[in-house]
CSV table of C-alpha atoms in Angstrom, one decimal:
chain,number,residue,atom,x,y,z
Z,1,MET,CA,71.7,89.2,114.5
Z,2,SER,CA,71.8,86.4,111.9
Z,3,SER,CA,70.8,88.8,109.1
Z,4,LEU,CA,73.6,91.2,110.0
Z,5,MET,CA,76.1,88.3,109.7
Z,6,SER,CA,74.7,86.9,106.4
Z,7,PRO,CA,77.2,86.2,103.6
Z,8,GLY,CA,75.5,88.8,101.4
Z,9,ARG,CA,75.7,91.5,104.0
Z,10,ILE,CA,79.4,90.7,104.7
Z,11,GLN,CA,80.2,90.7,101.0
Z,12,SER,CA,78.4,94.1,100.6
Z,13,THR,CA,80.3,95.6,103.5
Z,14,PHE,CA,83.6,94.3,102.2
Z,15,ARG,CA,83.0,95.7,98.8
Z,16,HIS,CA,82.0,99.0,100.3
Z,17,PHE,CA,85.3,99.0,102.2
Z,18,LEU,CA,87.3,98.3,99.1
Z,19,ASP,CA,85.6,101.1,97.2
Z,20,ASN,CA,86.2,103.6,100.1
Z,21,GLU,CA,88.8,106.2,99.2
Z,22,ALA,CA,90.3,106.0,102.7
Z,23,ALA,CA,90.5,102.2,102.8
Z,24,GLY,CA,93.9,101.9,101.1
Z,25,GLY,CA,95.5,104.3,103.5
Z,26,LEU,CA,93.9,102.6,106.4
Z,27,VAL,CA,95.3,99.2,105.3
Z,28,LEU,CA,98.8,100.7,104.9
Z,29,MET,CA,98.6,102.2,108.4
Z,30,ILE,CA,97.8,98.8,109.8
Z,31,MET,CA,100.6,97.0,108.0
Z,32,ALA,CA,103.1,99.7,108.9
Z,33,ALA,CA,102.1,99.4,112.6
Z,34,LEU,CA,102.2,95.6,112.3
Z,35,ALA,CA,105.7,95.7,110.9
Z,36,ILE,CA,107.0,97.8,113.8
Z,37,ILE,CA,105.3,95.4,116.3
Z,38,VAL,CA,106.8,92.3,114.6
Z,39,ALA,CA,110.3,94.0,114.3
Z,40,ASN,CA,110.2,94.4,118.1
Z,41,SER,CA,108.8,91.0,119.1
Z,42,PRO,CA,110.2,87.5,119.3
Z,43,LEU,CA,109.4,87.3,115.6
Z,44,SER,CA,111.9,89.9,114.7
Z,45,GLU,CA,114.7,87.5,113.7
Z,46,PRO,CA,112.6,85.4,111.3
Z,47,TYR,CA,111.0,88.7,110.0
Z,48,PHE,CA,114.4,90.3,109.0
Z,49,HIS,CA,115.8,86.9,107.9
Z,50,ALA,CA,112.9,86.3,105.5
Z,51,LEU,CA,113.5,89.7,103.8
Z,52,HIS,CA,117.0,88.7,103.0
Z,53,ILE,CA,116.3,85.3,101.6
Z,54,TYR,CA,117.3,85.1,97.9
Z,55,ILE,CA,114.8,84.0,95.4
Z,56,GLY,CA,116.8,83.7,92.1
Z,57,PRO,CA,119.0,86.7,91.5
Z,58,LEU,CA,117.3,89.0,94.1
Z,59,SER,CA,116.4,88.9,97.8
Z,60,LEU,CA,112.8,88.9,98.8
Z,61,GLN,CA,113.0,92.6,99.9
Z,62,HIS,CA,114.5,93.5,96.5
Z,63,TRP,CA,111.8,91.6,94.6
Z,64,ILE,CA,109.3,93.7,96.6
Z,65,ASN,CA,111.0,97.0,96.2
Z,66,ASP,CA,112.3,96.6,92.6
Z,67,ALA,CA,109.7,94.4,90.9
Z,68,LEU,CA,106.4,94.5,92.9
Z,69,MET,CA,106.7,98.3,93.3
Z,70,ALA,CA,107.0,98.7,89.5
Z,71,ALA,CA,103.3,98.1,89.4
Z,72,PHE,CA,102.8,101.0,92.0
Z,73,PHE,CA,104.9,103.2,89.7
Z,74,LEU,CA,102.9,102.1,86.7
Z,75,LEU,CA,99.7,103.2,88.4
Z,76,VAL,CA,101.3,106.5,89.5
Z,77,GLY,CA,102.3,107.0,85.8
Z,78,LEU,CA,98.8,106.2,84.6
Z,79,GLU,CA,97.3,108.7,87.1
Z,80,ILE,CA,99.8,111.4,86.1
Z,81,LYS,CA,99.1,110.9,82.4
Z,82,ARG,CA,95.3,110.8,82.8
Z,83,GLU,CA,95.2,113.9,85.0
Z,84,MET,CA,97.5,115.8,82.7
Z,85,LEU,CA,95.6,115.0,79.5
Z,86,ASP,CA,92.0,114.4,80.7
Z,87,GLY,CA,91.6,115.4,84.3
Z,88,GLN,CA,92.2,118.0,87.0
Z,89,LEU,CA,95.6,119.0,85.5
Z,90,SER,CA,94.5,119.2,81.9
Z,91,THR,CA,94.8,123.0,81.6
Z,92,TRP,CA,97.5,125.4,82.8
Z,93,SER,CA,95.1,127.3,84.9
Z,94,ARG,CA,94.3,124.1,86.9
Z,95,ARG,CA,98.0,123.3,87.2
Z,96,VAL,CA,99.2,126.6,88.6
Z,97,LEU,CA,98.2,126.3,92.3
Z,98,PRO,CA,98.8,122.6,93.0
Z,99,GLY,CA,101.9,122.7,90.7
Z,100,ALA,CA,103.5,125.6,92.5
Z,101,ALA,CA,102.5,124.2,95.9
Z,102,ALA,CA,104.0,120.9,95.0
Z,103,ALA,CA,107.3,122.6,94.0
Z,104,GLY,CA,107.4,124.6,97.2
Z,105,GLY,CA,106.5,121.4,99.1
Z,106,MET,CA,109.6,119.7,97.7
Z,107,LEU,CA,112.0,122.6,98.0
Z,108,PHE,CA,111.5,123.6,101.6
Z,109,PRO,CA,111.6,120.1,103.2
Z,110,ALA,CA,114.9,119.5,101.3
Z,111,LEU,CA,116.3,122.8,102.6
Z,112,PHE,CA,115.3,121.9,106.2
Z,113,TYR,CA,117.0,118.5,105.8
Z,114,VAL,CA,120.1,120.1,104.4
Z,115,ALA,CA,120.2,122.7,107.2
Z,116,PHE,CA,120.2,119.9,109.8
Z,117,ASN,CA,122.9,117.8,108.0
Z,118,TRP,CA,125.1,120.5,106.4
Z,119,ASN,CA,128.2,119.2,108.2
Z,120,ASN,CA,127.7,115.6,107.2
Z,121,PRO,CA,128.4,115.0,103.4
Z,122,ALA,CA,127.3,111.4,103.7
Z,123,ALA,CA,123.9,112.3,105.2
Z,124,LEU,CA,123.3,114.9,102.5
Z,125,ARG,CA,122.6,112.1,100.1
Z,126,GLY,CA,119.2,111.8,101.8
Z,127,TRP,CA,118.0,115.3,101.0
Z,128,ALA,CA,115.1,114.1,98.9
Z,129,VAL,CA,113.6,111.8,101.6
Z,130,PRO,CA,111.3,114.4,103.2
Z,131,THR,CA,110.2,115.9,99.8
Z,132,ALA,CA,107.6,113.2,99.1
Z,133,THR,CA,103.9,113.2,99.9
Z,134,ASP,CA,102.1,109.8,100.4
Z,135,ILE,CA,98.8,110.2,98.4
Z,136,ALA,CA,97.2,107.1,99.9
Z,137,PHE,CA,97.8,108.3,103.5
Z,138,ALA,CA,97.0,111.9,102.9
Z,139,LEU,CA,93.8,111.4,101.0
Z,140,GLY,CA,92.8,108.6,103.4
Z,141,VAL,CA,92.9,111.1,106.3
Z,142,LEU,CA,91.0,113.7,104.3
Z,143,SER,CA,88.3,111.1,103.4
Z,144,LEU,CA,87.9,110.1,107.0
Z,145,LEU,CA,87.1,113.7,107.9
Z,146,GLY,CA,84.1,113.5,105.5
Z,147,SER,CA,82.1,116.7,105.0
Z,148,ARG,CA,84.4,118.7,107.3
Z,149,VAL,CA,86.6,119.2,104.3
Z,150,PRO,CA,85.3,120.8,101.1
Z,151,ALA,CA,85.6,118.6,98.0
Z,152,SER,CA,87.8,121.3,96.3
Z,153,LEU,CA,90.5,120.7,98.9
Z,154,LYS,CA,90.5,117.0,98.2
Z,155,ILE,CA,91.0,117.7,94.5
Z,156,PHE,CA,93.7,120.2,95.3
Z,157,LEU,CA,95.6,117.7,97.5
Z,158,ALA,CA,95.2,114.9,95.0
Z,159,ALA,CA,96.5,117.1,92.2
Z,160,LEU,CA,99.4,118.3,94.4
Z,161,ALA,CA,100.3,114.7,95.4
Z,162,ILE,CA,100.2,113.6,91.8
Z,163,ILE,CA,102.6,116.4,90.7
Z,164,ASP,CA,104.7,115.6,93.8
Z,165,ASP,CA,104.9,111.9,92.6
Z,166,LEU,CA,106.1,113.1,89.2
Z,167,GLY,CA,108.8,115.2,90.9
Z,168,ALA,CA,109.8,112.2,93.1
Z,169,VAL,CA,110.1,110.0,89.9
Z,170,MET,CA,112.4,112.7,88.3
Z,171,VAL,CA,114.5,112.9,91.5
Z,172,ILE,CA,115.0,109.1,91.6
Z,173,ALA,CA,115.9,109.0,87.9
Z,174,VAL,CA,118.4,111.9,88.1
Z,175,PHE,CA,119.9,111.6,91.6
Z,176,TYR,CA,119.6,107.9,92.6
Z,177,THR,CA,120.8,106.1,89.4
Z,178,ALA,CA,123.8,103.8,89.6
Z,179,GLU,CA,126.5,103.4,86.9
Z,180,LEU,CA,124.8,103.0,83.6
Z,181,ASN,CA,125.0,99.9,81.3
Z,182,GLY,CA,124.9,101.4,77.8
Z,183,LEU,CA,123.8,98.2,76.0
Z,184,ALA,CA,120.9,97.6,78.4
Z,185,LEU,CA,120.0,101.2,78.2
Z,186,ALA,CA,119.9,101.1,74.4
Z,187,GLY,CA,117.7,98.0,74.6
Z,188,ALA,CA,115.3,99.8,76.9
Z,189,ALA,CA,115.2,102.7,74.5
Z,190,LEU,CA,114.4,100.4,71.6
Z,191,THR,CA,111.7,98.6,73.6
Z,192,LEU,CA,110.2,102.0,74.6
Z,193,ALA,CA,110.2,103.0,70.9
Z,194,VAL,CA,108.2,99.9,70.0
Z,195,LEU,CA,105.8,100.6,72.8
Z,196,PHE,CA,105.2,104.2,71.5
Z,197,SER,CA,104.7,102.7,68.0
Z,198,LEU,CA,101.9,100.5,69.4
Z,199,ASN,CA,100.4,103.7,70.9
Z,200,ARG,CA,100.6,105.5,67.5
Z,201,MET,CA,99.0,102.6,65.8
Z,202,LYS,CA,96.2,102.8,68.4
Z,203,VAL,CA,96.6,99.2,69.5
Z,204,GLY,CA,93.8,98.8,72.1
Z,205,SER,CA,94.8,95.4,73.6
Z,206,LEU,CA,96.8,95.6,76.8
Z,207,VAL,CA,98.6,92.3,76.3
Z,208,PRO,CA,101.4,93.6,74.0
Z,209,TYR,CA,102.0,96.6,76.2
Z,210,LEU,CA,102.3,94.4,79.3
Z,211,LEU,CA,104.6,91.8,77.7
Z,212,LEU,CA,106.9,94.5,76.4
Z,213,GLY,CA,106.6,96.2,79.7
Z,214,ALA,CA,108.1,93.1,81.4
Z,215,VAL,CA,111.0,93.2,78.9
Z,216,LEU,CA,111.4,96.9,79.6
Z,217,TRP,CA,111.6,96.2,83.3
Z,218,VAL,CA,114.4,93.7,82.8
Z,219,LEU,CA,116.4,96.0,80.6
Z,220,VAL,CA,115.9,99.0,82.9
Z,221,PHE,CA,117.0,96.9,85.9
Z,222,ALA,CA,120.1,95.8,84.0
Z,223,SER,CA,120.8,99.4,82.8
Z,224,GLY,CA,121.5,100.8,86.3
Z,225,VAL,CA,118.5,103.1,86.3
Z,226,HIS,CA,116.1,102.0,89.1
Z,227,ALA,CA,113.9,99.3,87.8
Z,228,THR,CA,110.6,100.8,89.1
Z,229,LEU,CA,110.9,103.7,86.7
Z,230,ALA,CA,110.1,101.1,83.9
Z,231,GLY,CA,106.5,101.3,85.3
Z,232,VAL,CA,106.3,105.1,84.7
Z,233,LEU,CA,107.8,104.7,81.2
Z,234,LEU,CA,105.3,102.0,80.3
Z,235,ALA,CA,102.5,104.2,81.6
Z,236,LEU,CA,103.4,106.9,79.2
Z,237,THR,CA,102.9,104.6,76.2
Z,238,ILE,CA,99.4,103.3,77.2
Z,239,PRO,CA,96.8,105.0,75.0
Z,240,LEU,CA,94.4,107.4,76.7
Z,241,LYS,CA,92.3,108.1,73.7
Z,242,LEU,CA,89.5,105.7,73.0
Z,243,THR,CA,90.0,103.1,70.3
Z,244,PRO,CA,88.4,103.9,66.9
Z,245,GLY,CA,84.8,103.0,66.4
Z,246,THR,CA,83.8,103.1,70.0
Z,247,PRO,CA,81.4,105.6,71.8
Z,248,GLU,CA,83.4,108.6,73.1
Z,249,ALA,CA,81.3,108.7,76.2
Z,250,SER,CA,82.6,105.3,77.5
Z,251,HIS,CA,86.0,105.4,79.2
Z,252,ASP,CA,85.8,101.6,79.8
Z,253,VAL,CA,87.3,101.0,76.3
Z,254,SER,CA,90.3,103.3,76.8
Z,255,PRO,CA,93.4,101.0,77.5
Z,256,LEU,CA,94.7,103.5,80.1
Z,257,HIS,CA,91.4,103.6,82.0
Z,258,ARG,CA,91.1,99.8,81.9
Z,259,LEU,CA,94.6,99.2,83.2
Z,260,GLU,CA,94.3,101.9,85.9
Z,261,HIS,CA,91.0,100.4,87.0
Z,262,ARG,CA,92.5,96.9,87.2
Z,263,LEU,CA,95.6,98.0,89.0
Z,264,HIS,CA,94.0,100.3,91.6
Z,265,LYS,CA,92.8,97.7,94.2
Z,266,PRO,CA,95.7,95.3,93.9
Z,267,VAL,CA,98.2,98.2,94.3
Z,268,ALA,CA,96.2,99.8,97.2
Z,269,PHE,CA,95.4,96.6,99.1
Z,270,ILE,CA,98.2,94.2,98.2
Z,271,ILE,CA,101.3,95.8,96.8
Z,272,VAL,CA,101.7,99.0,98.9
Z,273,PRO,CA,100.7,97.2,102.1
Z,274,ILE,CA,103.3,94.5,101.4
Z,275,PHE,CA,105.9,97.2,100.7
Z,276,GLY,CA,105.0,99.0,104.0
Z,277,PHE,CA,105.2,95.7,106.0
Z,278,ALA,CA,108.6,94.8,104.4
Z,279,ASN,CA,110.2,98.3,104.9
Z,280,ALA,CA,108.5,100.0,107.9
Z,281,GLY,CA,109.8,97.4,110.4
Z,282,VAL,CA,112.5,99.0,112.5
Z,283,SER,CA,113.9,97.5,115.7
Z,284,LEU,CA,113.8,99.9,118.6
Z,285,ALA,CA,116.1,97.8,120.7
Z,286,GLY,CA,118.8,99.9,122.2
Z,287,VAL,CA,117.3,103.1,120.8
Z,288,SER,CA,117.8,106.0,123.2
Z,289,LEU,CA,116.2,109.4,123.2
Z,290,SER,CA,119.4,110.9,121.7
Z,291,LEU,CA,118.5,109.2,118.4
Z,292,PHE,CA,115.5,111.4,118.0
Z,293,SER,CA,117.7,114.5,118.2
Z,294,GLU,CA,120.3,113.2,115.7
Z,295,PRO,CA,120.6,115.5,112.7
Z,296,LEU,CA,119.6,112.9,110.1
Z,297,THR,CA,116.5,111.8,112.0
Z,298,MET,CA,115.5,115.4,112.9
Z,299,GLY,CA,116.2,116.5,109.3
Z,300,VAL,CA,113.7,114.0,107.9
Z,301,ALA,CA,111.1,114.5,110.6
Z,302,VAL,CA,111.2,118.4,110.7
Z,303,GLY,CA,111.5,118.4,106.9
Z,304,LEU,CA,108.2,116.5,106.6
Z,305,LEU,CA,106.4,118.4,109.4
Z,306,ALA,CA,107.6,122.0,109.1
Z,307,GLY,CA,109.1,122.0,105.6
Z,308,LYS,CA,105.9,120.8,103.9
Z,309,VAL,CA,103.8,123.4,105.8
Z,310,VAL,CA,106.2,126.3,104.9
Z,311,GLY,CA,106.6,125.1,101.3
Z,312,VAL,CA,102.9,124.4,100.5
Z,313,LEU,CA,101.1,127.0,102.6
Z,314,GLY,CA,103.7,129.7,101.9
Z,315,THR,CA,103.6,129.1,98.1
Z,316,VAL,CA,99.8,129.2,98.1
Z,317,ALA,CA,99.8,132.4,100.2
Z,318,LEU,CA,102.2,134.0,97.8
Z,319,LEU,CA,100.2,133.1,94.7
Z,320,VAL,CA,96.9,134.3,96.3
Z,321,LYS,CA,98.5,137.6,97.5
Z,322,LEU,CA,99.9,138.2,94.0
Z,323,ARG,CA,96.4,137.4,92.6
Z,324,LEU,CA,97.9,134.6,90.4
Z,325,ALA,CA,95.5,132.1,92.0
Z,326,GLN,CA,92.7,131.7,94.4
Z,327,LEU,CA,92.0,129.4,97.3
Z,328,PRO,CA,90.1,126.2,96.4
Z,329,ALA,CA,86.4,126.9,96.4
Z,330,LYS,CA,84.6,127.1,99.8
Z,331,SER,CA,87.9,126.5,101.7
Z,332,THR,CA,89.5,128.7,104.4
Z,333,TRP,CA,93.1,129.5,105.3
Z,334,PRO,CA,93.0,127.3,108.4
Z,335,GLN,CA,91.7,124.4,106.2
Z,336,MET,CA,94.5,125.1,103.8
Z,337,ALA,CA,97.0,125.0,106.7
Z,338,GLY,CA,95.6,121.6,107.8
Z,339,THR,CA,95.9,120.3,104.2
Z,340,ALA,CA,99.5,121.5,104.1
Z,341,LEU,CA,100.2,119.6,107.3
Z,342,LEU,CA,98.8,116.4,105.7
Z,343,CYS,CA,101.3,116.9,102.9
Z,344,GLY,CA,103.9,116.0,105.4
Z,345,ILE,CA,102.7,112.4,105.4
Z,346,GLY,CA,105.5,111.0,103.3
Z,347,PHE,CA,105.4,107.4,104.1
Z,348,THR,CA,105.6,105.2,101.0
Z,349,MET,CA,107.7,107.4,98.6
Z,350,SER,CA,109.9,108.7,101.4
Z,351,LEU,CA,110.7,105.1,102.5
Z,352,PHE,CA,111.5,104.2,98.9
Z,353,ILE,CA,113.9,107.2,98.5
Z,354,GLY,CA,115.5,106.5,101.9
Z,355,LEU,CA,116.3,102.9,100.8
Z,356,LEU,CA,117.9,104.2,97.6
Z,357,ALA,CA,119.8,106.9,99.4
Z,358,PHE,CA,121.5,104.8,102.0
Z,359,ASP,CA,122.9,101.3,102.0
Z,360,ASP,CA,123.8,101.1,105.7
Z,361,PRO,CA,120.9,99.3,107.7
Z,362,THR,CA,121.6,101.4,110.8
Z,363,VAL,CA,121.3,104.7,108.8
Z,364,GLN,CA,118.2,103.3,107.1
Z,365,ASP,CA,116.6,102.7,110.5
Z,366,HIS,CA,117.3,106.3,111.5
Z,367,VAL,CA,115.7,107.5,108.3
Z,368,LYS,CA,112.6,105.2,109.0
Z,369,ILE,CA,112.2,106.6,112.5
Z,370,GLY,CA,112.4,110.2,111.1
Z,371,ILE,CA,109.8,109.3,108.5
Z,372,LEU,CA,107.5,107.7,111.0
Z,373,LEU,CA,107.8,110.7,113.4
Z,374,GLY,CA,107.3,113.3,110.8
Z,375,SER,CA,104.4,111.5,109.0
Z,376,LEU,CA,102.7,110.7,112.3
Z,377,ALA,CA,103.0,114.2,113.6
Z,378,SER,CA,101.8,115.7,110.3
Z,379,GLY,CA,98.9,113.4,110.0
Z,380,ILE,CA,97.7,113.9,113.6
Z,381,LEU,CA,98.1,117.7,113.6
Z,382,GLY,CA,96.6,118.1,110.2
Z,383,ALA,CA,93.5,115.9,111.1
Z,384,VAL,CA,93.0,117.7,114.4
Z,385,LEU,CA,93.2,121.2,112.8
Z,386,LEU,CA,90.8,120.2,110.0
Z,387,MET,CA,88.4,118.7,112.5
Z,388,LEU,CA,88.4,121.9,114.6
Z,389,VAL,CA,88.0,124.4,111.8
Z,390,GLY,CA,85.7,122.1,109.8
Z,391,ARG,CA,82.9,123.0,112.2
Z,392,ARG,CA,83.0,126.6,111.1
Z,393,LYS,CA,81.4,127.9,108.0
Z,394,PRO,CA,83.7,129.5,105.4
Z,395,ALA,CA,83.4,133.2,105.0
Z,396,ILE,CA,81.2,134.2,102.0
């Protein structure tokens, strides 16, 4: 027993957990559940009060959502750039299936939401809430299923989620931007130009990029564009190509790979869980069953659950039928259906868009409940279906 509890064994187990693909999603699930528990316990008052304490110019919640999450968007931007230039999305043939599926997976959830809220112009502002897929949650569930799911489906889902994140970033930039400050916007553009100049000069040190990235965040924040988009813009300037005079085989010397590697664990195990804890907490006091049938709540939940399946699975079926693409290797249609269900887990990005779409805390709570319902149903149904069909061998 003592050997099992030795410091070395504990450290090895902890390191294995941090390296596990599913671990980030698992931590996020725990923090989201903890937030709901705290929000409905005697600790609810200090929980909500703490989020609204001002630290300098911003409340704690705004520091988390606007500043801390910029690192999350920086990582998203790095992943998008790497996959587009040097990964699974580096050629058009590789982009067709996940790209079209991601587009369908954004369009149909939005249509479902609009159908539920057609007669409420104020609620229509939240049309983009169910369009997002949470890559950490979805890949976490897939990874927990192990060998029941072929590796090709995991690659497909990762590529789809990355393109989906790109779509979400574009939606935030275009539809959820406040009034613009021209002077701050010009300053952000000038800073971005300097960053691209560093890229062109093949500057390999990350220090100047990160320092200018901080300036960029301040200017983007002041400009009226959502500040987290500064993270994506900064990512586009980080060099992917290896610095001159270094072996091409080593990715460790690439500034993009180095920054992505350094950000991955802090984002997965600190930043995103903090965001989940700060934003998933919703008080269920006084909530009646009628809330679950309200158009806004139902639009979000059904958009995530049904909209994603119709959009992703329907688009894949159409492309395969037209012989423009093939199913991922060694996968079956039931497995694709299960994967499409997992795309309905929209937790992190959906919460983020919901907070941008609505200022009213009561409406935000309705959105959160819809996200939780839709994501939970999508995750459970997708996992169960994949477990059931994973026992069967795919047709040869």
